[in-house]
Tab-separated table of N, CA and C in Angstrom:
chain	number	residue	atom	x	y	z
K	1	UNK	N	120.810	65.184	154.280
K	1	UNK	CA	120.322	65.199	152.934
K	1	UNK	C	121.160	64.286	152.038
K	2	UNK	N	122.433	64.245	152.316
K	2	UNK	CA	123.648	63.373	151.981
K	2	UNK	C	122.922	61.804	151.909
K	3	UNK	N	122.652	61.291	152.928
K	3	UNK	CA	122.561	60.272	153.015
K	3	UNK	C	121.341	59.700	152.704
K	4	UNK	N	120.075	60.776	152.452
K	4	UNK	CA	118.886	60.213	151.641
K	4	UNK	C	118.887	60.308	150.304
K	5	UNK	N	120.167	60.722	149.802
K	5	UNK	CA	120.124	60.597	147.806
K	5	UNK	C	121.201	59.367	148.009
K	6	UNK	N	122.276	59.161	148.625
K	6	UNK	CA	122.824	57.537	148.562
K	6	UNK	C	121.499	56.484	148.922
K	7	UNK	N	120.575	56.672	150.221
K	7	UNK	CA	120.310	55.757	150.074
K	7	UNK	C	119.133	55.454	149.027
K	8	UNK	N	118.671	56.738	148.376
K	8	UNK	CA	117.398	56.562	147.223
K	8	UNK	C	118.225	55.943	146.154
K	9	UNK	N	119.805	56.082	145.458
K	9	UNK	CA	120.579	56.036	144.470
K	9	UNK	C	120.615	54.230	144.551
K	10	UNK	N	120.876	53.814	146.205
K	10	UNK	CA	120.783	52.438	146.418
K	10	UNK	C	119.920	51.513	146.143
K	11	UNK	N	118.514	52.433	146.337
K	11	UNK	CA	117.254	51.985	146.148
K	11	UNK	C	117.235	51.531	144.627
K	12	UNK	N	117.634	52.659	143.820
K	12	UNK	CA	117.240	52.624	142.618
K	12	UNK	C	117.950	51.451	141.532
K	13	UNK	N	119.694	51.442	141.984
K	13	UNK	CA	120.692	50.649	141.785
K	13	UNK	C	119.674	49.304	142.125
K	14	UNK	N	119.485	48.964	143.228
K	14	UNK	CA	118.957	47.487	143.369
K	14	UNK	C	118.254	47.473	142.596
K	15	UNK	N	117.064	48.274	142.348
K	15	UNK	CA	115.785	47.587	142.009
K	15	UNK	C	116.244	47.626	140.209
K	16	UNK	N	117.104	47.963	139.703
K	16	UNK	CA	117.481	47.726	138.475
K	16	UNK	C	117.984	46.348	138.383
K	17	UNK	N	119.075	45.852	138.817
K	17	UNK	CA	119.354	44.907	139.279
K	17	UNK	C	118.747	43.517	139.090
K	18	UNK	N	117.747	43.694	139.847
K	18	UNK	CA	116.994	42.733	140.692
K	18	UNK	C	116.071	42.512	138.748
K	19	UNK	N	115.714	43.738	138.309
K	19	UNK	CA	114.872	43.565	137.449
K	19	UNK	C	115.650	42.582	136.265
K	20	UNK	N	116.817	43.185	136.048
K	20	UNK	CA	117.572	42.413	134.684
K	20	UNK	C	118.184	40.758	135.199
K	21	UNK	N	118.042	40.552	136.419
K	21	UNK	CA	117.513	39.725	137.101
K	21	UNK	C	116.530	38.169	136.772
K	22	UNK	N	115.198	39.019	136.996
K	22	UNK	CA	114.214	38.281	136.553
K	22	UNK	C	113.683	38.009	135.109
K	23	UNK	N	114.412	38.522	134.204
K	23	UNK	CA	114.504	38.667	132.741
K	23	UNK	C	114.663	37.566	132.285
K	24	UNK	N	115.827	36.434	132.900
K	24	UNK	CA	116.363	35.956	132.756
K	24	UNK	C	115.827	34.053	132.280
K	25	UNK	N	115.379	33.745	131.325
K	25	UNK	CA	114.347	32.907	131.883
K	25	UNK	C	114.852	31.821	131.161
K	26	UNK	N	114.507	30.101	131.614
K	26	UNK	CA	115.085	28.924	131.051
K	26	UNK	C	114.176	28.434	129.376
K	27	UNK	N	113.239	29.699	129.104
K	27	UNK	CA	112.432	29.075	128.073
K	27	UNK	C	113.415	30.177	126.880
K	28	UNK	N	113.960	30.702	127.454
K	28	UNK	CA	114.974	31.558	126.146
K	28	UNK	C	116.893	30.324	125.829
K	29	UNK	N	116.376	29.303	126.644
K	29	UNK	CA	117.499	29.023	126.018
K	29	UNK	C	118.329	28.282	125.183
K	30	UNK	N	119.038	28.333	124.345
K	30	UNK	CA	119.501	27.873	123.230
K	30	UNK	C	118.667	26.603	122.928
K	31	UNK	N	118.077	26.412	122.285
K	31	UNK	CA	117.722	25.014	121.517
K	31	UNK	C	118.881	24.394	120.777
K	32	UNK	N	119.176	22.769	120.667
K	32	UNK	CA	120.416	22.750	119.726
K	32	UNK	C	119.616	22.090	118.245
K	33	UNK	N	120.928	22.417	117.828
K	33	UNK	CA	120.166	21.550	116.400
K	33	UNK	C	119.672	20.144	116.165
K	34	UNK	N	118.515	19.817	115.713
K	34	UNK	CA	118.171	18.304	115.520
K	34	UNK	C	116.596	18.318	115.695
K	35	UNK	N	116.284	16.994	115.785
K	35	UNK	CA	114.340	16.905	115.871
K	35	UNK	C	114.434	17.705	117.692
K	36	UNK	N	113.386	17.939	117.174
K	36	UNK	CA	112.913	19.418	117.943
K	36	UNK	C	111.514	18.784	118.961
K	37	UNK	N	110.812	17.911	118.513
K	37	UNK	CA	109.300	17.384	118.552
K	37	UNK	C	108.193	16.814	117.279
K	38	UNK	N	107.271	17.096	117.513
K	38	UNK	CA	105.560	16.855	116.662
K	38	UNK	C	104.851	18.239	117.134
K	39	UNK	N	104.228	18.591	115.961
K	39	UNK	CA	103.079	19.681	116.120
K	39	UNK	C	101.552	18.677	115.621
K	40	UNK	N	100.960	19.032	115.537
K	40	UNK	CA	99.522	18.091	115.265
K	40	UNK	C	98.746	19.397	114.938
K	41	UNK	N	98.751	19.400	113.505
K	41	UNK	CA	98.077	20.338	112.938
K	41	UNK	C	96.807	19.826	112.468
K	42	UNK	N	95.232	20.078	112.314
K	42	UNK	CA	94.657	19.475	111.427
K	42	UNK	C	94.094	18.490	110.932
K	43	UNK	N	95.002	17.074	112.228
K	43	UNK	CA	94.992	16.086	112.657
K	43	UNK	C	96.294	15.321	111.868
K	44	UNK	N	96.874	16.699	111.149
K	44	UNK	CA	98.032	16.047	110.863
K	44	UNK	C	99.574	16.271	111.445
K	45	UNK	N	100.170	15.050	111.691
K	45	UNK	CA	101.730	15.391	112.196
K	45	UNK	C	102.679	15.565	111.904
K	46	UNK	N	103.063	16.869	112.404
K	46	UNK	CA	104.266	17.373	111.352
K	46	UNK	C	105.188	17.206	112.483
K	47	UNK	N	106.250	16.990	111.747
K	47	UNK	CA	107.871	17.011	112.739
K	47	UNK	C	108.841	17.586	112.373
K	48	UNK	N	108.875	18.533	114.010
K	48	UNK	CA	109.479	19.895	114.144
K	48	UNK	C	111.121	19.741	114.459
K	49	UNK	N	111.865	20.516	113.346
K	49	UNK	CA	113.319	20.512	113.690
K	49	UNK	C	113.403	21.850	113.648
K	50	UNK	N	114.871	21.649	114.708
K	50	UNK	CA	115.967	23.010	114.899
K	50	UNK	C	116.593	22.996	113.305
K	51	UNK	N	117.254	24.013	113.111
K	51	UNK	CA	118.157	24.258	112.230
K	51	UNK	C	119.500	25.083	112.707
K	52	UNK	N	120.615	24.765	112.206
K	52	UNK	CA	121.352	25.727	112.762
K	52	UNK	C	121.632	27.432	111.977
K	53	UNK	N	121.873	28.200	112.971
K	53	UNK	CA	121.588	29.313	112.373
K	53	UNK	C	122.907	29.368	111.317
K	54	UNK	N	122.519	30.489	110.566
K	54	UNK	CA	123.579	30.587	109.572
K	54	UNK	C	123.668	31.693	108.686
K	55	UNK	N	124.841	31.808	108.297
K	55	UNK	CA	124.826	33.590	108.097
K	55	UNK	C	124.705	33.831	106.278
K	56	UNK	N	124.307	34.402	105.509
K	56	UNK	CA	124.491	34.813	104.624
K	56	UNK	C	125.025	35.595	103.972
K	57	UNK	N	126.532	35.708	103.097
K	57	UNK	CA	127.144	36.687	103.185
K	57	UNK	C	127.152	36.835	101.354
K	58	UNK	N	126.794	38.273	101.324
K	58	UNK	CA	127.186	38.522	99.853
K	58	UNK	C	128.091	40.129	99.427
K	59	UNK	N	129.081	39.811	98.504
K	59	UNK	CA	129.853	40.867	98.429
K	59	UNK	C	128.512	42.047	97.959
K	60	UNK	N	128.792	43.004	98.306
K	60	UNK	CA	127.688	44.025	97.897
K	60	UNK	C	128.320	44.277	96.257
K	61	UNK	N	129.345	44.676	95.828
K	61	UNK	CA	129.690	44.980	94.626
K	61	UNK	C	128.855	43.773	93.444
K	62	UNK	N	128.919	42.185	94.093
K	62	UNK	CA	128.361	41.393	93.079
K	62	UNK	C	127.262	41.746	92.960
K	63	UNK	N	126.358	41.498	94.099
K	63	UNK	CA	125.046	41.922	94.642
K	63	UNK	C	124.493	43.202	93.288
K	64	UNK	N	124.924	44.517	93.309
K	64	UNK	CA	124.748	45.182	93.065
K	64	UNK	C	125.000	45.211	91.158
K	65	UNK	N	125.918	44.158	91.083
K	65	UNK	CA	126.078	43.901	89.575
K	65	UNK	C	125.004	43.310	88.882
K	66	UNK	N	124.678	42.511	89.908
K	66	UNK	CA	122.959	41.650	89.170
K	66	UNK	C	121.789	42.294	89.223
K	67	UNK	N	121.831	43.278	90.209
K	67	UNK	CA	120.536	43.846	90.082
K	67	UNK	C	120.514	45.199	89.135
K	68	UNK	N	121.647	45.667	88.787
K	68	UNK	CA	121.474	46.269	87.768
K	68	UNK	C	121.959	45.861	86.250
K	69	UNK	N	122.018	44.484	86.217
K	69	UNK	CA	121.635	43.763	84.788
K	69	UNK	C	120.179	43.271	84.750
K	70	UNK	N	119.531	43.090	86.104
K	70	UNK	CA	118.411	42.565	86.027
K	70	UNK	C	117.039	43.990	85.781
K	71	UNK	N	117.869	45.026	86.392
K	71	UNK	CA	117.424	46.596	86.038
K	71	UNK	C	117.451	47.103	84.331
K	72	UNK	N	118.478	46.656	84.024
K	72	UNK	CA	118.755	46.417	82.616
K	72	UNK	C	117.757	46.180	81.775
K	73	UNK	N	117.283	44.476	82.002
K	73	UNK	CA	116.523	43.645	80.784
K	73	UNK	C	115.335	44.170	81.081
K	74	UNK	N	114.879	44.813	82.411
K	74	UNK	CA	113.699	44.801	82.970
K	74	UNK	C	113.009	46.040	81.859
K	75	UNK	N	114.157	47.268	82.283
K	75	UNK	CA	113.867	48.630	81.157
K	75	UNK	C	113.442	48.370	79.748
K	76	UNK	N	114.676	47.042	79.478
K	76	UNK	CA	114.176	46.739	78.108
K	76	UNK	C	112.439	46.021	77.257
K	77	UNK	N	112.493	45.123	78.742
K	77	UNK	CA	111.467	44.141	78.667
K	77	UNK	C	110.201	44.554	78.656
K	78	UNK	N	109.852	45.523	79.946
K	78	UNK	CA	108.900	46.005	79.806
K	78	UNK	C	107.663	46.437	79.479
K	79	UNK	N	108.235	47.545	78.106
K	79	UNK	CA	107.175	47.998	77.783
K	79	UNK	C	106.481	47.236	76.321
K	80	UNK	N	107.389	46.054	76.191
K	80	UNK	CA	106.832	44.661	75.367
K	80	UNK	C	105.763	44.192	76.387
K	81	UNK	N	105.596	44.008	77.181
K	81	UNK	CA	104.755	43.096	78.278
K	81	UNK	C	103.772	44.220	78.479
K	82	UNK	N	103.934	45.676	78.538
K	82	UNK	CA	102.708	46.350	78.912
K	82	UNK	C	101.529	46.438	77.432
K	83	UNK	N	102.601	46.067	76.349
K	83	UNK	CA	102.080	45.868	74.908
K	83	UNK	C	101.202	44.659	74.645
K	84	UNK	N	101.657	43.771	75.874
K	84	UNK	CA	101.008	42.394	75.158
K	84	UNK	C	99.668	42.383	76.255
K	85	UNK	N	99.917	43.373	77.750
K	85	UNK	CA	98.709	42.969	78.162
K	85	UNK	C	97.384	43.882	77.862
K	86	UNK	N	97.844	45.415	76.963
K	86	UNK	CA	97.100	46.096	76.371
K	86	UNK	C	96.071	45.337	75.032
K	87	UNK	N	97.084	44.803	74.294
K	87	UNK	CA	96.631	43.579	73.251
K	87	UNK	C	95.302	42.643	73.772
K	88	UNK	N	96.155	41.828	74.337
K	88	UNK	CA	95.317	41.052	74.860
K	88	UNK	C	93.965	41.274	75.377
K	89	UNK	N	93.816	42.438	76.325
K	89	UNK	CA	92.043	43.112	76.698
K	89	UNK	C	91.855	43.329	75.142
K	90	UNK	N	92.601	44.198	74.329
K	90	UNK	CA	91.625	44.405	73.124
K	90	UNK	C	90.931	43.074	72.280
K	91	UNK	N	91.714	42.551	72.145
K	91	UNK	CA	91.566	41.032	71.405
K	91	UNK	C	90.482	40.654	71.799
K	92	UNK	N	90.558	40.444	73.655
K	92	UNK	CA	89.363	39.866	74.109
K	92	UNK	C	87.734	40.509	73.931
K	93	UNK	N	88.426	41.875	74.123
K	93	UNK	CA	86.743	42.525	74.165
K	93	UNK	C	86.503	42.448	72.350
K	94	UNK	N	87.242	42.674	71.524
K	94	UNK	CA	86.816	42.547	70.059
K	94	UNK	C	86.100	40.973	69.605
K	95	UNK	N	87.167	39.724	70.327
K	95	UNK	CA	86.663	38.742	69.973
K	95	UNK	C	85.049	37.872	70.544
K	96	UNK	N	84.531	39.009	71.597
K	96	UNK	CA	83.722	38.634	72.242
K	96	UNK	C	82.637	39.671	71.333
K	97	UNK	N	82.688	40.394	70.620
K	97	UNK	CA	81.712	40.996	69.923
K	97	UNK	C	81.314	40.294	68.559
K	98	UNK	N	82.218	39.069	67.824
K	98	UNK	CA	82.496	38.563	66.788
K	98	UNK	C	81.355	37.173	67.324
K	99	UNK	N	81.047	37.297	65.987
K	99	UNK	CA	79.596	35.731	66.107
K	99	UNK	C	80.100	34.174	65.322
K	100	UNK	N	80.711	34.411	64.270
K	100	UNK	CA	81.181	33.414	63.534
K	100	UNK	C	83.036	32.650	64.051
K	101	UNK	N	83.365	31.850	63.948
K	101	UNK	CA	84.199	31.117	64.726
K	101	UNK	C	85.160	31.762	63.432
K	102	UNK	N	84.769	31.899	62.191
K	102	UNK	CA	85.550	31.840	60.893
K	102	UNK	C	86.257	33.036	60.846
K	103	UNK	N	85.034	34.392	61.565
K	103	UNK	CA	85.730	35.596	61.740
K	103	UNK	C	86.423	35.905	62.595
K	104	UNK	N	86.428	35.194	63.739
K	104	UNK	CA	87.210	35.315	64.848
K	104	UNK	C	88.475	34.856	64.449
K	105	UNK	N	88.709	33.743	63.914
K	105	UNK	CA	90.151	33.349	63.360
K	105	UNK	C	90.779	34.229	62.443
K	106	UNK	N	90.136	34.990	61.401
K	106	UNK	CA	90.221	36.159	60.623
K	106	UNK	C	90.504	36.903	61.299
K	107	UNK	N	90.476	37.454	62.462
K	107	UNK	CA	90.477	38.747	62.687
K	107	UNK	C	92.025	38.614	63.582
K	108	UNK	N	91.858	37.190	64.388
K	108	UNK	CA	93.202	36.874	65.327
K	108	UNK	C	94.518	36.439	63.732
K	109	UNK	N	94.327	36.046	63.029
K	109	UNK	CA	95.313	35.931	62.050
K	109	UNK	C	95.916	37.564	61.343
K	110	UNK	N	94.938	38.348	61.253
K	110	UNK	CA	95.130	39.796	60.654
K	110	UNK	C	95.937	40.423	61.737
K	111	UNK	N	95.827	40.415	62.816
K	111	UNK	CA	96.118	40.959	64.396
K	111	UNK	C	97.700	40.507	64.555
K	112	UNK	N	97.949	39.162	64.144
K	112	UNK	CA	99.108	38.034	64.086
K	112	UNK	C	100.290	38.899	63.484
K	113	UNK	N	99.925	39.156	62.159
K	113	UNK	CA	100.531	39.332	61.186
K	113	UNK	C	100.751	41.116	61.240
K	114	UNK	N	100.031	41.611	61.778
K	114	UNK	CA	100.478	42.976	61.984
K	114	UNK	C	101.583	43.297	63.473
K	115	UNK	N	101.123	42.638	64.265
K	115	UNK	CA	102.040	42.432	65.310
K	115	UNK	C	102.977	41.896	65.085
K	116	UNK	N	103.206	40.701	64.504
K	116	UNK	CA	104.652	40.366	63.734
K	116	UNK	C	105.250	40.968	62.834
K	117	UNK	N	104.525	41.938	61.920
K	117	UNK	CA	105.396	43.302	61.299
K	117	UNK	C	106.678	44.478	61.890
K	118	UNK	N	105.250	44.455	63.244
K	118	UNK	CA	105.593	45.550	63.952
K	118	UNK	C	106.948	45.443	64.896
K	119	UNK	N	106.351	43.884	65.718
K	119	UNK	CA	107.201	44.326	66.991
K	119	UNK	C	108.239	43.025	66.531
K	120	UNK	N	108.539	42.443	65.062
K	120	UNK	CA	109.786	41.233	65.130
K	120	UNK	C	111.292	41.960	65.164
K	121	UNK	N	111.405	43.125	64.749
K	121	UNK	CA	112.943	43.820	64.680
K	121	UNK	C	113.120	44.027	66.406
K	122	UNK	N	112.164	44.897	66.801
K	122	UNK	CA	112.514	45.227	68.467
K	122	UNK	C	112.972	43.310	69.403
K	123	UNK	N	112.252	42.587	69.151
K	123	UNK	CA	112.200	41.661	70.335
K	123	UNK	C	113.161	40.957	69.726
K	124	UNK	N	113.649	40.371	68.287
K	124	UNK	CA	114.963	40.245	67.495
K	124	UNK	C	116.036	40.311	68.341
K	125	UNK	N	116.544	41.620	68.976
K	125	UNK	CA	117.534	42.255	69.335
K	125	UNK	C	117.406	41.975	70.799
K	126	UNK	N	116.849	41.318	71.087
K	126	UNK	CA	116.526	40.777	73.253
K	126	UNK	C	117.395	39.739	73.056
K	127	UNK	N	117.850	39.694	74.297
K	127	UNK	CA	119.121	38.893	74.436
K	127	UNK	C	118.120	37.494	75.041
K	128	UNK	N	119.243	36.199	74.851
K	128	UNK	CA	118.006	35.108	75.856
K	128	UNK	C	117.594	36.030	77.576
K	129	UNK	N	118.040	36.394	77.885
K	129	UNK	CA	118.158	36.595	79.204
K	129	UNK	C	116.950	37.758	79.702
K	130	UNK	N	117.164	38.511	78.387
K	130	UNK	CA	116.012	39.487	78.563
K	130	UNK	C	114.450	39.101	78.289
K	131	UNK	N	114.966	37.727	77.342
K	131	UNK	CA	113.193	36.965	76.764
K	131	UNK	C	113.388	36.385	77.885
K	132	UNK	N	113.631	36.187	78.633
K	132	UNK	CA	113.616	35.218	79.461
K	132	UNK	C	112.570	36.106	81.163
K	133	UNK	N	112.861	37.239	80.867
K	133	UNK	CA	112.564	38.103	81.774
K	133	UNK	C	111.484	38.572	81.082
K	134	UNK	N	110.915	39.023	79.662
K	134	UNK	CA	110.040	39.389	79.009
K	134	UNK	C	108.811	38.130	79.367
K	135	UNK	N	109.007	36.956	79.588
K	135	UNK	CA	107.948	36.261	79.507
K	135	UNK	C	107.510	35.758	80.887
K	136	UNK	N	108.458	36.368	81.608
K	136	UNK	CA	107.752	36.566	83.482
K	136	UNK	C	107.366	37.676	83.266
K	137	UNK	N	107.490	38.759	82.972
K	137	UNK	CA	106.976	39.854	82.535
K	137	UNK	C	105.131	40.065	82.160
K	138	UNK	N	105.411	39.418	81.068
K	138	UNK	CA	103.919	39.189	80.194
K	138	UNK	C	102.732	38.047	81.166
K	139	UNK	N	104.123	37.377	81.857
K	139	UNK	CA	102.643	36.085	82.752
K	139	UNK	C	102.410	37.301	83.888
K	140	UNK	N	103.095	38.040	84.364
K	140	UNK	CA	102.569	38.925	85.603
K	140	UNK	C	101.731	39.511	85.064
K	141	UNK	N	101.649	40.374	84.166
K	141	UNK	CA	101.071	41.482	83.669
K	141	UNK	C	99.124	41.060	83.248
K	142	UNK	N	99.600	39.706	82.467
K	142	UNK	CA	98.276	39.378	81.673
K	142	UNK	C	97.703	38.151	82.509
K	143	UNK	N	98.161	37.175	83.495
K	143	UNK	CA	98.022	36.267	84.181
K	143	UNK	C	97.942	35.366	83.491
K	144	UNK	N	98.758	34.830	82.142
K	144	UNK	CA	98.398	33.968	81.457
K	144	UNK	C	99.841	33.922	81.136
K	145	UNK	N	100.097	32.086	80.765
K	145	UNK	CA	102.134	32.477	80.318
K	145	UNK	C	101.749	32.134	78.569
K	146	UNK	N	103.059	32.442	78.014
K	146	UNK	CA	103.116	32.819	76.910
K	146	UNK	C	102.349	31.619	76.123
K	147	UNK	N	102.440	30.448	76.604
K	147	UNK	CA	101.949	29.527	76.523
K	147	UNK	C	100.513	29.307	76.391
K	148	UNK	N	99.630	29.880	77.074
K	148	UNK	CA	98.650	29.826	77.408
K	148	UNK	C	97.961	30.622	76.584
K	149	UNK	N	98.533	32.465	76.028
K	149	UNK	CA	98.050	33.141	75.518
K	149	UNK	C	98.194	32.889	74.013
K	150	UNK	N	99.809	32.195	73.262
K	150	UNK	CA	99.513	31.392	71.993
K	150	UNK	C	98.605	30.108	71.491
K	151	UNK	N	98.107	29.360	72.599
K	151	UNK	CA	97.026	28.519	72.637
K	151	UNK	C	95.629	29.052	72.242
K	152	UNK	N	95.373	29.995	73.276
K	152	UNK	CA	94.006	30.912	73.443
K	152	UNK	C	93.770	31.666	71.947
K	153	UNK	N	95.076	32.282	71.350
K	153	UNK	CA	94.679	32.934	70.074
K	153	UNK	C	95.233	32.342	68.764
K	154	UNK	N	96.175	31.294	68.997
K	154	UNK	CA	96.729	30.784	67.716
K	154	UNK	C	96.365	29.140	67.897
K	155	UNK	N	95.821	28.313	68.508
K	155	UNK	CA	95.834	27.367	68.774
K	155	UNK	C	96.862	26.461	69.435
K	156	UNK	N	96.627	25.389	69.486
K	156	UNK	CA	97.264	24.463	70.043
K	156	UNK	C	98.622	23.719	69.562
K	157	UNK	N	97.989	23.714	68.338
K	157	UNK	CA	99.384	23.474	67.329
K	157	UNK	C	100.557	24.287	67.381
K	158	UNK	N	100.273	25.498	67.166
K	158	UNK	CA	101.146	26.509	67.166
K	158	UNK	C	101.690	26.983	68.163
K	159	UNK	N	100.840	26.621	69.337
K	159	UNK	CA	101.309	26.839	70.599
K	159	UNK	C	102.506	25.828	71.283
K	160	UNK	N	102.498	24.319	70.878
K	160	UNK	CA	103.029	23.530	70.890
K	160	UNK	C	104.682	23.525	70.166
K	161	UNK	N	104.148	24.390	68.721
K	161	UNK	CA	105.020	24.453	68.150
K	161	UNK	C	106.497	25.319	68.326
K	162	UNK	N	105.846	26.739	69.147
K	162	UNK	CA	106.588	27.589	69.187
K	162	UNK	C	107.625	27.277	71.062
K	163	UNK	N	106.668	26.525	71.907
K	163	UNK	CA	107.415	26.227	73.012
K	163	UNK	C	108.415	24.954	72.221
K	164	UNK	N	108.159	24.366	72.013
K	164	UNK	CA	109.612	23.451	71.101
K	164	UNK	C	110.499	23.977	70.675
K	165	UNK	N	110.530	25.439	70.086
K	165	UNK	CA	111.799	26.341	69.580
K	165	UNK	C	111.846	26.753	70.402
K	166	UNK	N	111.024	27.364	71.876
K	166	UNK	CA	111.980	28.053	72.659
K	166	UNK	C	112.822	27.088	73.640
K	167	UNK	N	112.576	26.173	73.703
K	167	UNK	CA	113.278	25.185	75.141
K	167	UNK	C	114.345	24.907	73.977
K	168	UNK	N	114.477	24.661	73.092
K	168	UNK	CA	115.898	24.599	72.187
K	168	UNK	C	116.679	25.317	72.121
C-alpha cells in the first residue's frame, strides 16, 4: 500500500511539473523598448512602439492633501452650478413661451439683475481656484461653458466682454 501512494504522489509531482513546464512560452517574452512594427488600421498606418515600463510614485499624505482641497472648492462650488443648471431649464422653457424678441430680452435682463442681487456676495467670496472649479462645474451640469451660456442669454458682446476679465 506503501508503495502505491509514493508512486501515485510521483505521478502527481510529475504531472505538475511537466504542466508549469509547458506554460512557458517565447510569445510572453520581454519586448524591449523602441519601434515595435506597423498596424494598418482602416487603411491607415500606424507605428507601433514599446515603451518602457515605469512606476508612478506619489506620497499618499500629498495625494490626500489635494483631494481634499479639491473636496473643499467642490462643497463650495456646487450648489452654484446646481443653481445655474436649474436657471437655465427655467429660462429656456419661459423664453420659448415668449413671442416678441423685445420681451425676451426684457425678461433675460430682469432675470440678470435679480440673479446678480442675489448670488454677487456668495460667489464674491470664491477663491480663483474654486471659480475655477465652479465653471467645470456649470459646463458638466448644463453642457454649455460659461461662455456659451453668457452668449445664449446676454449676447455676444457681453459674452466677449466678461471672458476678457476673466483670463486677466
Amino acid at each position: 500500500m506503501l508503495n502505491v501512494l509514493r508512486s501515485l504522489f510521483l505521478i502527481v509531482a510529475l504531472g505538475f511539473s511537466l504542466s508549469s513546464l509547458a506554460q512557458k512560452s517565447d510569445s510572453l517574452q520581454k519586448v524591449k523598448p523602441g519601434y515595435a512594427g506597423v498596424s494598418i488600421v482602416k487603411g491607415d498606418t500606424i507605428r507601433n512602439y514599446m515603451l518602457e515600463d515605469i512606476t508612478v510614485v506619489a506620497s499618499d499624505s500629498a495625494y490626500k492633501a489635494k483631494y481634499d482641497r479639491y473636496v473643499r472648492y467642490i462643497r463650495r462650488a456646487y450648489p452654484y452650478a446646481m443653481l445655474a443648471k436649474q436657471i437655465a431649464t427655467e429660462m429656456d422653457t419661459d423664453l420659448l413661451q415668449v413671442n416678441s424678441k423685445k420681451q425676451s430680452k426684457k425678461m433675460v435682463k430682469e432675470e440678470y439683475e435679480a440673479l446678480k442681487e442675489k448670488f454677487t456676495d456668495g460667489i464674491k467670496i470664491l477663491t480663483v481656484n474654486e471659480g475655477k472649479v465652479l465653471m467645470k462645474l456649470i459646463y458638466r451640469e448644463t453642457g454649455m461653458t460659461a461662455y456659451e451660456l453668457t452668449d445664449k442669454y446676454l449676447g455676444t458682446g457681453k459674452a466677449f466682454m466678461w471672458q476678457a476679465i476673466s483670463r486677466s
